[in-house]
CSV table of C-alpha atoms in Angstrom, one decimal:
chain,number,residue,atom,x,y,z
A,1,UNK,CA,-24.1,-11.7,-14.2
A,2,UNK,CA,-24.1,-9.7,-11.0
A,3,UNK,CA,-26.2,-6.5,-11.2
A,4,UNK,CA,-26.5,-3.7,-8.7
A,5,UNK,CA,-24.3,-5.8,-6.4
A,6,UNK,CA,-21.4,-3.5,-5.7
A,7,UNK,CA,-21.0,-0.8,-3.0
A,8,UNK,CA,-18.6,0.7,-0.5
A,9,UNK,CA,-18.8,2.8,2.6
A,10,UNK,CA,-15.8,4.4,4.3
A,11,UNK,CA,-15.3,6.2,7.6
A,12,UNK,CA,-12.3,8.1,8.8
A,13,UNK,CA,-11.6,9.8,12.1
A,14,UNK,CA,-8.4,11.5,13.2
A,15,UNK,CA,-7.8,13.6,16.3
A,16,UNK,CA,-4.7,15.1,17.9
A,17,UNK,CA,-4.1,17.1,21.1
A,18,UNK,CA,-0.7,18.3,22.4
A,19,UNK,CA,0.9,20.2,25.2
A,20,UNK,CA,4.6,21.0,25.3
A,21,UNK,CA,6.7,18.0,24.1
A,22,UNK,CA,3.8,15.6,24.4
A,23,UNK,CA,1.0,14.8,21.9
A,24,UNK,CA,-1.7,12.2,21.7
A,25,UNK,CA,-3.1,11.0,18.4
A,26,UNK,CA,-6.2,8.9,17.8
A,27,UNK,CA,-7.3,7.5,14.4
A,28,UNK,CA,-10.0,5.2,13.2
A,29,UNK,CA,-10.7,3.9,9.7
A,30,UNK,CA,-13.3,1.5,8.5
A,31,UNK,CA,-14.4,0.1,5.1
A,32,UNK,CA,-17.5,-1.9,4.3
A,33,UNK,CA,-17.4,-3.4,0.8
A,34,UNK,CA,-20.1,-5.4,-1.1
A,35,UNK,CA,-18.1,-7.8,-3.2
A,36,UNK,CA,-19.7,-8.6,-6.6
A,37,UNK,CA,-16.9,-10.8,-8.1
A,38,UNK,CA,-17.8,-14.2,-6.5
A,39,UNK,CA,-14.3,-15.0,-5.4
A,40,UNK,CA,-13.3,-18.4,-3.8
A,41,UNK,CA,-16.2,-20.2,-5.5
A,42,UNK,CA,-18.9,-18.0,-4.1
A,43,UNK,CA,-22.2,-17.5,-5.8
A,44,UNK,CA,-22.7,-14.4,-7.9
A,45,UNK,CA,-25.1,-12.1,-6.1
A,46,UNK,CA,-27.5,-12.2,-9.0
A,47,UNK,CA,-27.7,-16.0,-8.8
A,48,UNK,CA,-28.4,-16.2,-5.1
A,49,UNK,CA,-31.7,-17.2,-3.7
A,50,UNK,CA,-34.1,-14.4,-2.7
A,51,UNK,CA,-33.4,-13.1,0.8
A,52,UNK,CA,-29.8,-14.2,1.0
A,53,UNK,CA,-27.1,-11.7,2.0
A,54,UNK,CA,-24.7,-10.3,-0.6
A,55,UNK,CA,-21.1,-11.2,-0.3
A,56,UNK,CA,-19.5,-8.4,1.7
A,57,UNK,CA,-16.4,-7.6,3.9
A,58,UNK,CA,-15.7,-5.2,6.7
A,59,UNK,CA,-12.3,-4.1,7.9
A,60,UNK,CA,-11.5,-1.5,10.5
A,61,UNK,CA,-8.5,-0.3,12.5
A,62,UNK,CA,-8.2,1.9,15.6
A,63,UNK,CA,-4.9,3.4,16.8
A,64,UNK,CA,-3.8,5.4,19.8
A,65,UNK,CA,-0.3,6.9,19.9
A,66,UNK,CA,1.5,8.9,22.6
A,67,UNK,CA,4.5,10.9,21.2
A,68,UNK,CA,7.2,12.6,23.1
A,69,UNK,CA,9.3,15.0,21.0
A,70,UNK,CA,12.0,17.1,22.6
A,71,UNK,CA,14.6,19.5,21.1
A,72,UNK,CA,17.7,20.1,23.2
A,73,UNK,CA,19.8,23.2,23.2
A,74,UNK,CA,22.5,21.6,21.2
A,75,UNK,CA,20.0,21.0,18.3
A,76,UNK,CA,19.7,17.3,19.1
A,77,UNK,CA,16.3,15.7,19.3
A,78,UNK,CA,14.7,12.8,21.2
A,79,UNK,CA,11.5,11.2,19.8
A,80,UNK,CA,9.6,8.4,21.6
A,81,UNK,CA,6.6,6.9,19.9
A,82,UNK,CA,4.3,4.6,21.9
A,83,UNK,CA,1.4,3.0,19.9
A,84,UNK,CA,-1.5,0.7,20.5
A,85,UNK,CA,-3.6,-0.6,17.6
A,86,UNK,CA,-6.5,-3.0,17.1
A,87,UNK,CA,-7.6,-4.4,13.8
A,88,UNK,CA,-10.8,-6.3,12.9
A,89,UNK,CA,-12.1,-7.8,9.7
A,90,UNK,CA,-14.9,-10.0,8.7
A,91,UNK,CA,-16.5,-11.4,5.6
A,92,UNK,CA,-19.9,-12.9,4.9
A,93,UNK,CA,-19.8,-15.3,1.9
A,94,UNK,CA,-22.7,-16.6,0.0
A,95,UNK,CA,-22.6,-20.3,-1.1
A,96,UNK,CA,-25.6,-22.1,-2.5
A,97,UNK,CA,-25.7,-25.1,-0.3
A,98,UNK,CA,-28.5,-27.5,0.4
A,99,UNK,CA,-28.6,-26.4,4.1
A,100,UNK,CA,-28.6,-22.7,3.2
A,101,UNK,CA,-25.8,-21.5,5.6
A,102,UNK,CA,-23.7,-18.4,5.0
A,103,UNK,CA,-19.9,-18.7,5.6
A,104,UNK,CA,-18.1,-16.1,7.8
A,105,UNK,CA,-14.4,-15.2,8.0
A,106,UNK,CA,-13.2,-13.3,11.1
A,107,UNK,CA,-9.7,-11.9,11.8
A,108,UNK,CA,-8.7,-9.9,14.9
A,109,UNK,CA,-5.3,-8.5,15.6
A,110,UNK,CA,-4.0,-6.3,18.5
A,111,UNK,CA,-0.4,-5.0,19.0
A,112,UNK,CA,1.6,-2.4,20.7
A,113,UNK,CA,4.9,-0.8,19.7
A,114,UNK,CA,7.6,1.4,21.0
A,115,UNK,CA,9.9,3.4,18.7
A,116,UNK,CA,12.5,5.7,20.3
A,117,UNK,CA,15.0,7.6,18.2
A,118,UNK,CA,17.8,10.2,18.9
A,119,UNK,CA,19.1,12.7,16.4
A,120,UNK,CA,22.4,14.5,17.0
A,121,UNK,CA,25.3,16.1,15.2
A,122,UNK,CA,28.8,15.1,16.5
A,123,UNK,CA,30.3,17.6,14.0
A,124,UNK,CA,29.2,20.2,11.5
A,125,UNK,CA,29.5,17.6,8.7
A,126,UNK,CA,27.6,14.8,10.3
A,127,UNK,CA,24.0,14.2,11.4
A,128,UNK,CA,23.4,10.9,13.1
A,129,UNK,CA,20.1,9.1,13.9
A,130,UNK,CA,20.1,6.1,16.1
A,131,UNK,CA,16.9,4.3,17.0
A,132,UNK,CA,15.2,1.1,17.9
A,133,UNK,CA,11.8,-0.5,17.5
A,134,UNK,CA,9.9,-3.2,19.4
A,135,UNK,CA,6.4,-4.5,18.3
A,136,UNK,CA,4.4,-7.1,20.1
A,137,UNK,CA,1.6,-8.7,18.1
A,138,UNK,CA,-0.1,-10.3,21.2
A,139,UNK,CA,-3.2,-11.3,19.3
A,140,UNK,CA,-3.4,-12.8,15.8
A,141,UNK,CA,-6.7,-14.7,15.6
A,142,UNK,CA,-8.3,-16.1,12.5
A,143,UNK,CA,-11.5,-18.1,12.2
A,144,UNK,CA,-13.8,-19.4,9.5
A,145,UNK,CA,-17.2,-21.0,10.1
A,146,UNK,CA,-20.7,-21.6,8.6
A,147,UNK,CA,-23.4,-19.5,10.3
A,148,UNK,CA,-26.5,-21.1,11.8
A,149,UNK,CA,-28.8,-22.9,11.2
A,150,UNK,CA,-26.0,-25.5,10.7
A,151,UNK,CA,-23.0,-24.0,12.5
A,152,UNK,CA,-19.7,-25.6,11.5
A,153,UNK,CA,-16.2,-24.4,12.3
A,154,UNK,CA,-13.4,-24.8,9.7
A,155,UNK,CA,-10.7,-22.7,11.3
A,156,UNK,CA,-10.0,-21.3,14.8
A,157,UNK,CA,-6.4,-20.3,14.8
A,158,UNK,CA,-4.8,-18.2,17.6
A,159,UNK,CA,-1.2,-16.9,17.3
A,160,UNK,CA,1.1,-14.2,18.6
A,161,UNK,CA,4.4,-12.8,17.3
A,162,UNK,CA,7.0,-10.1,18.0
A,163,UNK,CA,9.5,-8.0,16.1
A,164,UNK,CA,12.4,-5.7,17.1
A,165,UNK,CA,15.0,-3.6,15.3
A,166,UNK,CA,18.0,-1.3,15.9
A,167,UNK,CA,19.4,1.1,13.3
A,168,UNK,CA,21.8,3.9,12.7
A,169,UNK,CA,21.9,6.5,9.9
A,170,UNK,CA,24.5,9.1,9.0
A,171,UNK,CA,24.0,12.1,6.8
A,172,UNK,CA,27.5,13.1,5.9
A,173,UNK,CA,28.3,16.4,4.1
A,174,UNK,CA,31.6,15.4,2.4
A,175,UNK,CA,31.8,18.7,0.5
A,176,UNK,CA,29.3,21.5,-0.3
A,177,UNK,CA,28.4,19.5,-3.5
A,178,UNK,CA,28.8,15.9,-2.3
A,179,UNK,CA,26.7,14.3,0.4
A,180,UNK,CA,26.5,10.7,1.6
A,181,UNK,CA,23.5,9.3,3.4
A,182,UNK,CA,24.3,5.8,4.8
A,183,UNK,CA,22.5,3.6,7.3
A,184,UNK,CA,22.2,0.0,8.4
A,185,UNK,CA,19.3,-1.7,10.2
A,186,UNK,CA,19.1,-5.0,12.0
A,187,UNK,CA,15.6,-6.6,12.3
A,188,UNK,CA,14.6,-9.7,14.2
A,189,UNK,CA,11.2,-11.2,14.3
A,190,UNK,CA,9.7,-14.4,15.7
A,191,UNK,CA,8.9,-15.8,12.2
A,192,UNK,CA,12.0,-14.9,10.0
A,193,UNK,CA,14.8,-14.6,12.5
A,194,UNK,CA,17.5,-11.9,12.0
A,195,UNK,CA,18.0,-9.8,8.9
A,196,UNK,CA,20.6,-7.0,8.2
A,197,UNK,CA,19.5,-4.3,5.7
A,198,UNK,CA,22.0,-1.6,4.5
A,199,UNK,CA,21.1,1.5,2.7
A,200,UNK,CA,23.3,4.2,1.1
A,201,UNK,CA,22.7,7.2,-1.1
A,202,UNK,CA,25.5,9.3,-2.8
A,203,UNK,CA,24.2,12.8,-3.8
A,204,UNK,CA,26.1,15.1,-6.1
A,205,UNK,CA,25.1,18.7,-7.0
A,206,UNK,CA,27.1,19.8,-10.0
A,207,UNK,CA,25.2,23.1,-9.9
A,208,UNK,CA,22.8,24.7,-7.5
A,209,UNK,CA,19.7,23.7,-9.5
A,210,UNK,CA,20.6,20.1,-10.2
A,211,UNK,CA,21.3,16.9,-8.3
A,212,UNK,CA,22.4,13.4,-9.2
A,213,UNK,CA,21.6,10.6,-6.8
A,214,UNK,CA,22.9,7.0,-6.7
A,215,UNK,CA,20.8,5.0,-4.3
A,216,UNK,CA,21.2,1.4,-3.1
A,217,UNK,CA,19.0,-0.4,-0.5
A,218,UNK,CA,18.0,-3.7,0.8
A,219,UNK,CA,14.8,-4.7,2.6
A,220,UNK,CA,12.8,-7.7,3.6
A,221,UNK,CA,9.2,-8.7,4.4
A,222,UNK,CA,8.2,-11.6,6.6
A,223,UNK,CA,5.1,-13.7,5.9
A,224,UNK,CA,2.1,-12.6,7.9
A,225,UNK,CA,-0.3,-14.8,9.8
A,226,UNK,CA,-2.8,-15.0,6.9
A,227,UNK,CA,-0.2,-16.2,4.5
A,228,UNK,CA,1.2,-18.7,6.9
A,229,UNK,CA,-1.8,-20.2,8.7
A,230,UNK,CA,-5.1,-19.4,7.1
A,231,UNK,CA,-7.3,-22.1,5.5
A,232,UNK,CA,-11.0,-22.8,5.1
A,233,UNK,CA,-11.2,-26.3,6.2
A,234,UNK,CA,-9.2,-27.5,3.1
A,235,UNK,CA,-12.1,-26.7,0.9
A,236,UNK,CA,-10.3,-24.2,-1.4
A,237,UNK,CA,-7.2,-23.2,0.6
A,238,UNK,CA,-4.6,-24.8,2.9
A,239,UNK,CA,-2.0,-23.3,5.3
A,240,UNK,CA,1.6,-22.8,4.2
A,241,UNK,CA,3.0,-23.1,7.8
A,242,UNK,CA,6.6,-22.3,6.7
A,243,UNK,CA,7.6,-19.5,4.4
A,244,UNK,CA,10.9,-17.7,3.9
A,245,UNK,CA,11.0,-13.9,4.1
A,246,UNK,CA,11.0,-11.9,0.9
A,247,UNK,CA,14.4,-10.2,0.1
A,248,UNK,CA,14.6,-7.1,-2.0
A,249,UNK,CA,17.7,-5.3,-3.4
A,250,UNK,CA,17.3,-2.1,-5.3
A,251,UNK,CA,19.7,0.3,-7.1
A,252,UNK,CA,18.5,3.6,-8.6
A,253,UNK,CA,20.1,6.5,-10.4
A,254,UNK,CA,18.1,9.8,-10.2
A,255,UNK,CA,18.7,13.1,-12.0
A,256,UNK,CA,16.7,16.1,-10.8
A,257,UNK,CA,16.9,19.5,-12.6
A,258,UNK,CA,15.2,22.8,-11.8
A,259,UNK,CA,15.6,24.6,-15.2
A,260,UNK,CA,14.0,27.8,-14.0
A,261,UNK,CA,11.3,28.9,-11.6
A,262,UNK,CA,8.7,27.4,-13.9
A,263,UNK,CA,10.1,24.1,-15.1
A,264,UNK,CA,11.5,21.1,-13.2
A,265,UNK,CA,12.3,17.6,-14.5
A,266,UNK,CA,13.2,14.2,-13.0
A,267,UNK,CA,14.7,11.1,-14.7
A,268,UNK,CA,15.1,7.9,-12.8
A,269,UNK,CA,16.7,4.5,-13.8
A,270,UNK,CA,16.2,1.6,-11.5
A,271,UNK,CA,16.8,-2.1,-11.1
A,272,UNK,CA,15.5,-4.4,-8.4
A,273,UNK,CA,15.8,-8.1,-7.6
A,274,UNK,CA,13.4,-10.0,-5.3
A,275,UNK,CA,13.9,-13.5,-4.1
A,276,UNK,CA,11.6,-15.7,-2.1
A,277,UNK,CA,8.6,-13.7,-3.4
A,278,UNK,CA,5.5,-14.8,-1.5
A,279,UNK,CA,2.5,-15.5,-3.9
A,280,UNK,CA,-0.6,-17.6,-3.8
A,281,UNK,CA,-0.7,-20.5,-6.2
A,282,UNK,CA,-2.8,-23.6,-7.0
A,283,UNK,CA,-1.2,-26.8,-5.9
A,284,UNK,CA,-1.8,-29.3,-8.7
A,285,UNK,CA,-1.4,-32.2,-6.3
A,286,UNK,CA,-4.6,-31.4,-4.4
A,287,UNK,CA,-6.2,-28.5,-6.2
A,288,UNK,CA,-5.9,-26.2,-3.1
A,289,UNK,CA,-4.6,-22.6,-3.0
A,290,UNK,CA,-1.5,-22.1,-0.9
A,291,UNK,CA,1.1,-19.4,-0.4
A,292,UNK,CA,4.6,-20.3,-1.6
A,293,UNK,CA,8.0,-18.7,-2.2
A,294,UNK,CA,8.0,-18.2,-5.9
A,295,UNK,CA,11.7,-18.0,-6.8
A,296,UNK,CA,13.1,-14.7,-8.0
A,297,UNK,CA,11.9,-11.6,-9.8
A,298,UNK,CA,14.0,-9.2,-11.8
A,299,UNK,CA,12.7,-5.7,-12.5
A,300,UNK,CA,14.1,-2.7,-14.3
A,301,UNK,CA,12.7,0.5,-15.7
A,302,UNK,CA,12.8,4.2,-16.2
A,303,UNK,CA,10.6,7.0,-14.9
A,304,UNK,CA,10.3,10.5,-16.4
A,305,UNK,CA,8.6,13.5,-14.8
A,306,UNK,CA,8.0,17.1,-15.6
A,307,UNK,CA,6.4,19.9,-13.6
A,308,UNK,CA,5.4,23.0,-15.5
A,309,UNK,CA,4.1,26.2,-13.7
A,310,UNK,CA,2.5,28.4,-16.2
A,311,UNK,CA,1.5,31.2,-13.9
A,312,UNK,CA,0.2,31.7,-10.3
A,313,UNK,CA,-3.0,29.9,-11.3
A,314,UNK,CA,-2.3,27.0,-13.6
A,315,UNK,CA,0.3,24.2,-13.5
A,316,UNK,CA,0.9,20.9,-15.3
A,317,UNK,CA,2.4,17.6,-14.2
A,318,UNK,CA,3.5,15.0,-16.7
A,319,UNK,CA,4.9,11.5,-15.9
A,320,UNK,CA,5.8,8.4,-17.8
A,321,UNK,CA,7.2,5.1,-16.7
A,322,UNK,CA,8.5,2.0,-18.5
A,323,UNK,CA,9.2,-1.2,-16.7
A,324,UNK,CA,10.1,-4.9,-17.2
A,325,UNK,CA,9.3,-7.2,-14.3
A,326,UNK,CA,10.0,-10.8,-15.1
A,327,UNK,CA,10.2,-14.2,-13.3
A,328,UNK,CA,13.9,-15.0,-13.4
A,329,UNK,CA,13.6,-18.7,-14.0
A,330,UNK,CA,10.9,-18.6,-16.8
A,331,UNK,CA,11.6,-15.2,-18.3
A,332,UNK,CA,7.9,-14.5,-18.4
A,333,UNK,CA,6.4,-11.1,-17.5
A,334,UNK,CA,4.9,-10.8,-14.1
A,335,UNK,CA,1.1,-11.0,-13.9
A,336,UNK,CA,-0.6,-7.6,-13.6
A,337,UNK,CA,2.6,-5.8,-14.4
A,338,UNK,CA,2.2,-3.1,-17.2
A,339,UNK,CA,5.1,-2.1,-19.4
A,340,UNK,CA,3.9,1.5,-19.9
A,341,UNK,CA,2.1,3.9,-17.6
A,342,UNK,CA,1.5,7.6,-18.1
A,343,UNK,CA,-0.2,10.4,-16.3
A,344,UNK,CA,-1.0,14.0,-17.2
A,345,UNK,CA,-2.5,16.5,-14.7
A,346,UNK,CA,-3.7,20.1,-15.2
A,347,UNK,CA,-4.1,21.9,-11.9
A,348,UNK,CA,-5.8,25.3,-11.3
A,349,UNK,CA,-6.1,27.5,-8.2
A,350,UNK,CA,-9.0,30.0,-8.0
A,351,UNK,CA,-10.6,32.4,-5.6
A,352,UNK,CA,-7.3,33.2,-3.8
A,353,UNK,CA,-6.6,29.4,-3.3
A,354,UNK,CA,-10.0,28.8,-1.8
A,355,UNK,CA,-11.1,26.7,-4.8
A,356,UNK,CA,-8.8,24.4,-6.8
A,357,UNK,CA,-9.5,22.1,-9.7
A,358,UNK,CA,-7.6,19.2,-11.2
A,359,UNK,CA,-8.1,17.3,-14.4
A,360,UNK,CA,-6.1,14.0,-14.7
A,361,UNK,CA,-5.6,11.5,-17.5
A,362,UNK,CA,-4.2,8.0,-16.7
A,363,UNK,CA,-2.9,5.5,-19.3
A,364,UNK,CA,-2.2,1.8,-18.6
A,365,UNK,CA,-0.7,-0.6,-21.1
A,366,UNK,CA,-1.9,-4.2,-21.5
A,367,UNK,CA,-1.3,-6.6,-18.5
A,368,UNK,CA,-0.9,-10.3,-18.3
A,369,UNK,CA,-3.5,-12.3,-16.4
A,370,UNK,CA,-3.2,-15.4,-14.3
A,371,UNK,CA,-4.7,-17.6,-17.0
A,372,UNK,CA,-2.2,-16.4,-19.6
A,373,UNK,CA,-4.4,-13.8,-21.4
A,374,UNK,CA,-4.1,-10.0,-21.4
A,375,UNK,CA,-6.3,-7.1,-20.4
A,376,UNK,CA,-6.5,-4.3,-23.0
A,377,UNK,CA,-4.8,-1.0,-22.6
A,378,UNK,CA,-7.0,1.9,-21.4
A,379,UNK,CA,-7.0,5.7,-20.8
A,380,UNK,CA,-9.4,7.2,-18.2
A,381,UNK,CA,-9.9,10.7,-16.9
A,382,UNK,CA,-10.7,12.1,-13.5
A,383,UNK,CA,-11.9,15.5,-12.4
A,384,UNK,CA,-11.6,16.9,-8.8
A,385,UNK,CA,-12.8,20.1,-7.2
A,386,UNK,CA,-11.5,21.1,-3.8
A,387,UNK,CA,-13.0,23.9,-1.7
A,388,UNK,CA,-10.8,25.1,1.2
A,389,UNK,CA,-11.6,27.8,3.9
A,390,UNK,CA,-15.0,28.4,2.4
A,391,UNK,CA,-16.2,27.7,5.9
A,392,UNK,CA,-13.6,27.9,8.7
A,393,UNK,CA,-12.0,24.5,9.3
A,394,UNK,CA,-13.9,22.7,6.5
A,395,UNK,CA,-12.7,21.2,3.3
A,396,UNK,CA,-15.1,20.0,0.6
A,397,UNK,CA,-13.8,17.6,-2.1
A,398,UNK,CA,-16.0,16.5,-5.1
A,399,UNK,CA,-14.6,14.1,-7.7
A,400,UNK,CA,-15.8,12.4,-10.9
A,401,UNK,CA,-13.8,9.3,-11.6
A,402,UNK,CA,-13.7,7.7,-15.1
A,403,UNK,CA,-15.1,11.0,-16.4
A,404,UNK,CA,-15.8,9.7,-20.0
A,405,UNK,CA,-17.4,6.4,-18.7
A,406,UNK,CA,-14.7,4.2,-20.3
A,407,UNK,CA,-15.0,0.4,-20.2
A,408,UNK,CA,-11.8,-1.3,-18.8
A,409,UNK,CA,-10.8,-4.2,-16.6
A,410,UNK,CA,-8.0,-5.2,-14.2
A,411,UNK,CA,-6.5,-8.8,-14.1
A,412,UNK,CA,-8.3,-11.1,-11.7
A,413,UNK,CA,-6.5,-12.9,-8.9
A,414,UNK,CA,-6.2,-16.7,-8.5
A,415,UNK,CA,-9.3,-16.7,-6.3
A,416,UNK,CA,-11.5,-15.8,-9.3
A,417,UNK,CA,-12.8,-17.9,-12.1
A,418,UNK,CA,-12.9,-15.0,-14.5
A,419,UNK,CA,-9.6,-13.7,-16.1
A,420,UNK,CA,-10.3,-10.0,-15.5
A,421,UNK,CA,-12.7,-7.9,-13.4
A,422,UNK,CA,-14.6,-5.0,-15.1
A,423,UNK,CA,-14.0,-1.8,-13.2
A,424,UNK,CA,-16.5,1.0,-12.3
A,425,UNK,CA,-17.8,3.3,-15.0
A,426,UNK,CA,-18.4,7.0,-14.3
A,427,UNK,CA,-18.7,7.4,-10.6
A,428,UNK,CA,-19.0,10.3,-8.1
A,429,UNK,CA,-17.3,10.9,-4.8
A,430,UNK,CA,-18.0,13.6,-2.2
A,431,UNK,CA,-16.0,14.1,0.9
A,432,UNK,CA,-16.3,16.6,3.7
A,433,UNK,CA,-13.6,17.0,6.4
A,434,UNK,CA,-13.7,19.4,9.3
A,435,UNK,CA,-10.7,20.4,11.4
A,436,UNK,CA,-11.0,22.0,14.8
């Protein structure tokens, strides 16, 4: 059993300066995680020889964006977003080998993108948005190797890719009570080719305080470089090399009602169909993990929500969802897909909004595991205190997660030998942010 072998460090930085129609944004996020679950056949930290490094991962991303946003006298708008991003991740993995080497994964990605859009109203009843996108992934590097004393390279893969799109969207006010929002987008990328994605929403307001929405949309996702090309020297994984893009079609019916100034409710019914779902599976022919297109998935469900504002200080939010997500061919429920989820929140604002508190309860029903078992249902509570404007520009956030120290687990992935992964007991988080 791994003991005292879990930990995580996060850093976030965001800055923005602007003058006139121009603004410059800079962001950096990083996460260093000690991994106690011994995925991919690693040794549990508790079983490692003295002095060996715990399994851990690091991932970080830095982005710089230049934005031009101009409003014209006719109420039209031109927005141009130019972005550059760099991503780096690495993992140190502990294997008990006779030569004592640690294994290291490294991934580096760099890309730039350009996103112009123009918004205008050709008539009082129409608001049109036309836009385009180009993204150049000029670096997609992946490597895996054993560290000295016996260096050995299993993977040194270097790729590049690109993606582009054009789209148009129309917000049409048919009558005062009936609106139509319709759009279509054409995407083309170097991996999946071209894809056309329509979206439409019909909105009806029978009275001022209620709306009924019928929404239909299509979307797609291409396989990324990791899913296509990663392997570890054919020890546990092999590259897929060729995957179709995932295709998703969703239809949703939503009813929103503001009963009075204190009570609002939402009811949503939805159905989605996914084909060519990209998942990782064990190939029985050679015992290696590989990403494949796993047929079709059919999902349907209902979501209910209520907001209650008791007074100027206290409010409550309640939500519940029921869903069925099944593999179309076998009729079996999807792994890690709960049938029932619920959430209850009580929020309070004190000291003239300078101090707020929130108590939250979360319920999760049983979920299927990869091995065919189930994780038990659980209910956990979280408590958060937020201090704002106590010091100019500073926000203080203190949270206790899993307040009652409940024992619960999440289904494990195919990379683990265990069926489920125990989650953290009562834990404490403190965050300080300063804006200037």
